[in-house]
Structures are given as structure tokens and as C-alpha cells.
Short mmCIF file of C-alpha atoms in Angstrom, two decimals:
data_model
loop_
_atom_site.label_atom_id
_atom_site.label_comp_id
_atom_site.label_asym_id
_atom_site.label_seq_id
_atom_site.Cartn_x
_atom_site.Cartn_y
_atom_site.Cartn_z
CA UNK A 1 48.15 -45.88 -63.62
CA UNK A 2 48.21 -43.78 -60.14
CA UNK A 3 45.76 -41.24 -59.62
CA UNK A 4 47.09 -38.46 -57.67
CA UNK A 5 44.37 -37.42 -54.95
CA UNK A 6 44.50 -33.45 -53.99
CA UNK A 7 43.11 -32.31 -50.46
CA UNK A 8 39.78 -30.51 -50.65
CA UNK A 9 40.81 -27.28 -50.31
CA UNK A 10 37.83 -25.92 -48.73
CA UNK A 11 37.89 -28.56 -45.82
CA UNK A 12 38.82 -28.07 -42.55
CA UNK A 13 42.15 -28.27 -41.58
CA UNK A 14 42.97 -28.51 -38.02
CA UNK A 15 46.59 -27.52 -37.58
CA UNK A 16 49.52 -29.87 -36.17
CA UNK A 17 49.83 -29.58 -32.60
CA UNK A 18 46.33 -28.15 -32.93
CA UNK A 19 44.33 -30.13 -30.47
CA UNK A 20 45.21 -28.86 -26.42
CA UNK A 21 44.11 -28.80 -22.88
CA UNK A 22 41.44 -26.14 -23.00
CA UNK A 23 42.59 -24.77 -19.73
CA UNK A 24 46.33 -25.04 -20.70
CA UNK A 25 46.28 -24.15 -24.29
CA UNK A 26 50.00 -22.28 -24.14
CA UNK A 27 51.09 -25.19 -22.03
CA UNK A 28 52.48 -27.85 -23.87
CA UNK A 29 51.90 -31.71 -22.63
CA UNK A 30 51.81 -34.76 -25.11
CA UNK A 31 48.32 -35.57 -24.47
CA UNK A 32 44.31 -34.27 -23.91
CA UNK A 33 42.38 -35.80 -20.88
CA UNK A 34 38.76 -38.01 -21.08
CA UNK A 35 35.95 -35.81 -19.77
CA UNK A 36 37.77 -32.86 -20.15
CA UNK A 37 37.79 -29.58 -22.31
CA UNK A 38 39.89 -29.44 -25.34
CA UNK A 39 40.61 -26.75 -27.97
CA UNK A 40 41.19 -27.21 -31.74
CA UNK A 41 42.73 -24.84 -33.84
CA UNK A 42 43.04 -24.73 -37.39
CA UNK A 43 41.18 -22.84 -40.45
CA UNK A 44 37.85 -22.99 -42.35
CA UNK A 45 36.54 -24.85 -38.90
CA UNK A 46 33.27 -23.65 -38.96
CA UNK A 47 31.25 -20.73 -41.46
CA UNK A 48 30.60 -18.55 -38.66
CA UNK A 49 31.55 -18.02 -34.82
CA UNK A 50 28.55 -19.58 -32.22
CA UNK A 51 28.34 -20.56 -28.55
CA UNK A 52 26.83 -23.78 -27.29
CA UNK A 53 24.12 -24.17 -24.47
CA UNK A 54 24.04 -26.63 -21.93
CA UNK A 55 23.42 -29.90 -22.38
CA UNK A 56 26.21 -28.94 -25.30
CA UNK A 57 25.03 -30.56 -28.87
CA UNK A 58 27.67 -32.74 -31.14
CA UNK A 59 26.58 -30.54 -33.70
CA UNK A 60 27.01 -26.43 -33.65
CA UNK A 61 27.04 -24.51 -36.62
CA UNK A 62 26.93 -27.38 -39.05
CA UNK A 63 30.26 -28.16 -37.26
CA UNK A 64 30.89 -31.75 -35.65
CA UNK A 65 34.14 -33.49 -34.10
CA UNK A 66 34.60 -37.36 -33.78
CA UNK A 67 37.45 -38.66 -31.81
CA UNK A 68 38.31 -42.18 -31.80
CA UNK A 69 34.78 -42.96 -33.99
CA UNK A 70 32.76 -41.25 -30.71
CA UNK A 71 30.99 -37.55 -31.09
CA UNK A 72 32.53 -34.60 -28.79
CA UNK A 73 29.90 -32.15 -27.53
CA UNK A 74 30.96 -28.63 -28.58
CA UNK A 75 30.70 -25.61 -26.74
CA UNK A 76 31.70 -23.14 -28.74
CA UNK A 77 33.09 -23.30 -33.00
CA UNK A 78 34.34 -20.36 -35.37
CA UNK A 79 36.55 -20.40 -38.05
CA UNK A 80 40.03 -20.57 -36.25
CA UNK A 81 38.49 -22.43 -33.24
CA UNK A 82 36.93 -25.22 -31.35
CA UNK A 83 36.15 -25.85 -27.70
CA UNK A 84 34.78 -29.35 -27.21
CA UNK A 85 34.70 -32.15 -24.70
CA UNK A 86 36.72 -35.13 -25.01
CA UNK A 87 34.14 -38.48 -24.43
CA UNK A 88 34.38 -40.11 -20.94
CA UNK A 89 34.20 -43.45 -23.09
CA UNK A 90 37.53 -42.22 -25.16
CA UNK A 91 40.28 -45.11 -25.53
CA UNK A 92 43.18 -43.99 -23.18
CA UNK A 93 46.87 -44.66 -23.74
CA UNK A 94 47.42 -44.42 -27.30
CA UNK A 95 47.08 -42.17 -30.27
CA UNK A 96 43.76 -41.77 -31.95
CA UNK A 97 42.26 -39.98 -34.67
CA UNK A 98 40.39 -36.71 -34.38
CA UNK A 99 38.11 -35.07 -37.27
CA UNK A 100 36.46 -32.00 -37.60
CA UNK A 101 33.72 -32.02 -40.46
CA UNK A 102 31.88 -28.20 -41.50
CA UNK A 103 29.27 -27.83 -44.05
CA UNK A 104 29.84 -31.74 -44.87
CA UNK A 105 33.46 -32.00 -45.46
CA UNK A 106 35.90 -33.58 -43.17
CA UNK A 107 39.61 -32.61 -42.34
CA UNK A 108 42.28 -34.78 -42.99
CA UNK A 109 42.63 -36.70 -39.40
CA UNK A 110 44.72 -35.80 -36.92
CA UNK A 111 46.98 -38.08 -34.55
CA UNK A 112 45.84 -37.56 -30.48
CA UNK A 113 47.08 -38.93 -27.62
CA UNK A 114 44.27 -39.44 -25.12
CA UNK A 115 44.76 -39.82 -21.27
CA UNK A 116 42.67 -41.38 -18.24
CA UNK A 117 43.98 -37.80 -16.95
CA UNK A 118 45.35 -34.30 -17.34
CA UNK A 119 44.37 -31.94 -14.80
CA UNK A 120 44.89 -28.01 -15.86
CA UNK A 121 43.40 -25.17 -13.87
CA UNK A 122 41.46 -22.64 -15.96
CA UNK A 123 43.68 -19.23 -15.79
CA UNK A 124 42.59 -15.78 -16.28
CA UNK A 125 44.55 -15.31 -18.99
CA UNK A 126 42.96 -18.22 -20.43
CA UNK A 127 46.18 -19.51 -21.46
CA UNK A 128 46.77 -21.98 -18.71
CA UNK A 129 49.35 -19.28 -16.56
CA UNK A 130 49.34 -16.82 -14.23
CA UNK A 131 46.42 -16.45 -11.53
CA UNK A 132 44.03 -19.52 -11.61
CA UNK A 133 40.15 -19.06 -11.49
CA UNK A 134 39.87 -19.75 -8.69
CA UNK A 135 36.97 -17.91 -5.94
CA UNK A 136 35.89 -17.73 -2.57
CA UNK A 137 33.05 -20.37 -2.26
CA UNK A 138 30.67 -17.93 -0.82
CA UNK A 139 31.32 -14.90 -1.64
CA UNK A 140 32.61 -15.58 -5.12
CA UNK A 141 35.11 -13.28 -5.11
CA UNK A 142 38.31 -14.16 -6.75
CA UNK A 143 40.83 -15.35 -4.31
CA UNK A 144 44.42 -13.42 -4.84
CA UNK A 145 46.62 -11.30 -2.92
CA UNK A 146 43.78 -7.87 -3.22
CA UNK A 147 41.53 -10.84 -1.53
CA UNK A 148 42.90 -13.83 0.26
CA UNK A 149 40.65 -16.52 1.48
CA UNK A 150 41.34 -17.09 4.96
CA UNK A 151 41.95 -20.90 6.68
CA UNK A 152 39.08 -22.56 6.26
CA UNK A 153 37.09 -20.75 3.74
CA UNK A 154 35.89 -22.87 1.28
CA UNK A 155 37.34 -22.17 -2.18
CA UNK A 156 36.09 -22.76 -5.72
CA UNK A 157 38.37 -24.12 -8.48
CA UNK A 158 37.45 -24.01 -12.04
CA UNK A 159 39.31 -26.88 -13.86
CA UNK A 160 39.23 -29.65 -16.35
CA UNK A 161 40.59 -32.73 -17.13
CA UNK A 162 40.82 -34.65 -13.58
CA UNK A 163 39.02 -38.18 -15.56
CA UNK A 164 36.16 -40.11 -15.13
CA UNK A 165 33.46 -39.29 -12.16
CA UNK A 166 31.60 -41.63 -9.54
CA UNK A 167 28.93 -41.86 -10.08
CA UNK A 168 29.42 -41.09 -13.82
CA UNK A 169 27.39 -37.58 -15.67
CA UNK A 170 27.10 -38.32 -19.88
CA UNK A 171 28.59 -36.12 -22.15
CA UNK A 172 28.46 -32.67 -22.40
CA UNK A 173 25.71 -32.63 -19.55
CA UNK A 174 26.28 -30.60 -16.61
CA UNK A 175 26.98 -32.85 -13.45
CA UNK A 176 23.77 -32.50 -10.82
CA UNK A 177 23.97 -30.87 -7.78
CA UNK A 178 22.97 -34.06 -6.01
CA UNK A 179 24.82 -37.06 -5.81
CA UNK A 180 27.98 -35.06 -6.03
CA UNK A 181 30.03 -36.67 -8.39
#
């Protein structure tokens, strides 16, 4: 006799595809950096929309991700979406499995390549085209044809996904000031 398992139907389900570059979400690429910031998308993610502090938690909103057996530190959940960091300690180079659990029950896993790399410039449009965020270092306006940064000026890039640091900052901690890393 077979017994015919059903899916929980009021798990998580992370869509197919669902798991991008969080800088590049509309921009397509076979695989989601170590270190850097990745968005899942799906339904019934999370019971309610909340925003992460720094250090970020593994655990927001009775919402948690695992990748590869390792916890992601999420900075922001609802029920549609998830912005977490992938683990510096990730395996790179082949597909592994990511799981998003709410209110104790766990989504059906889904395949993801990981990479050493993946560097994506956050974008005003927070789709990953158009003008970059990126700023004049000291005066932190945003640097674009109204107001070019001249030669010289130092310039601020917000991005993600450019691998592992020297020396190295932990998970979902922001990097200090001093050492640079």
C-alpha cells in the first residue's frame, strides 16, 4: 500500500525562480552570491510584514530561512517577501537547498545555485536598472547628470554580492569602521 502525501497547504511556498540578487531582482542570472543580499518571493512567507535591526536576527516574525543546513539573517519578511543574507560560510558552485519555515511549518525546498560572487549595484528603482545608488562621498548627494561628481571626488556605491571580506565581519553584522574590510 502507498500512502499519498499532500503538501501542507498552509506552508510557505517560495515560488520557482523565487530566490534573486536583492539588488538585481528583475535581472535574471543563474545564481545568488555568499555574503550578499537575496530576496525570496513566494506566499504565506510570514503572518505579518516587519523590518529587521542591525545585527539582523535568523529569526523575524516567527519567520526563519536555512540555506544549505546554515541560518540567513533576515532583514526584512511579509507575506509575499523576504530580504535575507546569504552565509559567508555557504557551499559555492553547486545547487543547494533553501527553506523558509513561518509559524513552524517549512516550505517544500527549493534548488539554489550559490556563487563565491555576484556583484549587482543597488538601483533606485530597486529593480537592479536604471540609475545606481550611488552618492557623492561627502556631500551625499546622489551622483547623476542634475549632480555630477567631479574627477576625484570620492563616490559612494551601495552594492551587494562582491564575496567574502579580509579580514572577515559574521553574519548579518554590520562591517566596523576600522579595519576596513
Amino acid at each position: 500500500n502507498f500512502r499519498v502525501l499532500k503538501p501542507d497547504p498552509f506552508a510557505p511556498q517560495v515560488n520557482a525562480g523565487g530566490v534573486v540578487r536583492g539588488a538585481a531582482p528583475a535581472v535574471p542570472l543563474p545564481s545568488i552570491p555568499i555574503g550578499g543580499f537575496v530576496s525570496i518571493y513566494g506566499t504565506q512567507l510570514a503572518p505579518a510584514s516587519a523590518s529587521g535591526t542591525l545585527p539582523f536576527s535568523t529569526q523575524l516574525n516567527n519567520v526563519s530561512v536555512s540555506l544549505a543546513n546554515r541560518p540567513l539573517p533576515i532583514a526584512y519578511v511579509s507575506s509575499q517577501q523576504i530580504n535575507a543574507i546569504v552565509p559567508y560560510d555557504t557551499p559555492v558552485n553547486g545547487p543547494q537547498r533553501l527553506y523558509v519555515t513561518s509559524n513552524g511549518r517549512t516550505s517544500i525546498g527549493q534548488s539554489v545555485a550559490v556563487a563565491a560572487y555576484q556583484p549587482s549595484i543597488f538601483t533606485l528603482n530597486q529593480a537592479g536598472t536604471g540609475q545606481g545608488a550611488i552618492t557623492n562621498a561627502v556631500t551625499g548627494v546622489l551622483a547623476e547628470a542634475a549632480s555630477p561628481v567631479g574627477v576625484g571626488d570620492p563616490v559612494t556605491i551601495y552594492c551587494t554580492g562582491l564575496g567574502g571580506v579580509t579580514p572577515p565581519v559574521a553574519d548579518g553584522i554590520p562591517a566596523p569602521l576600522a579595519p576596513l574590510s
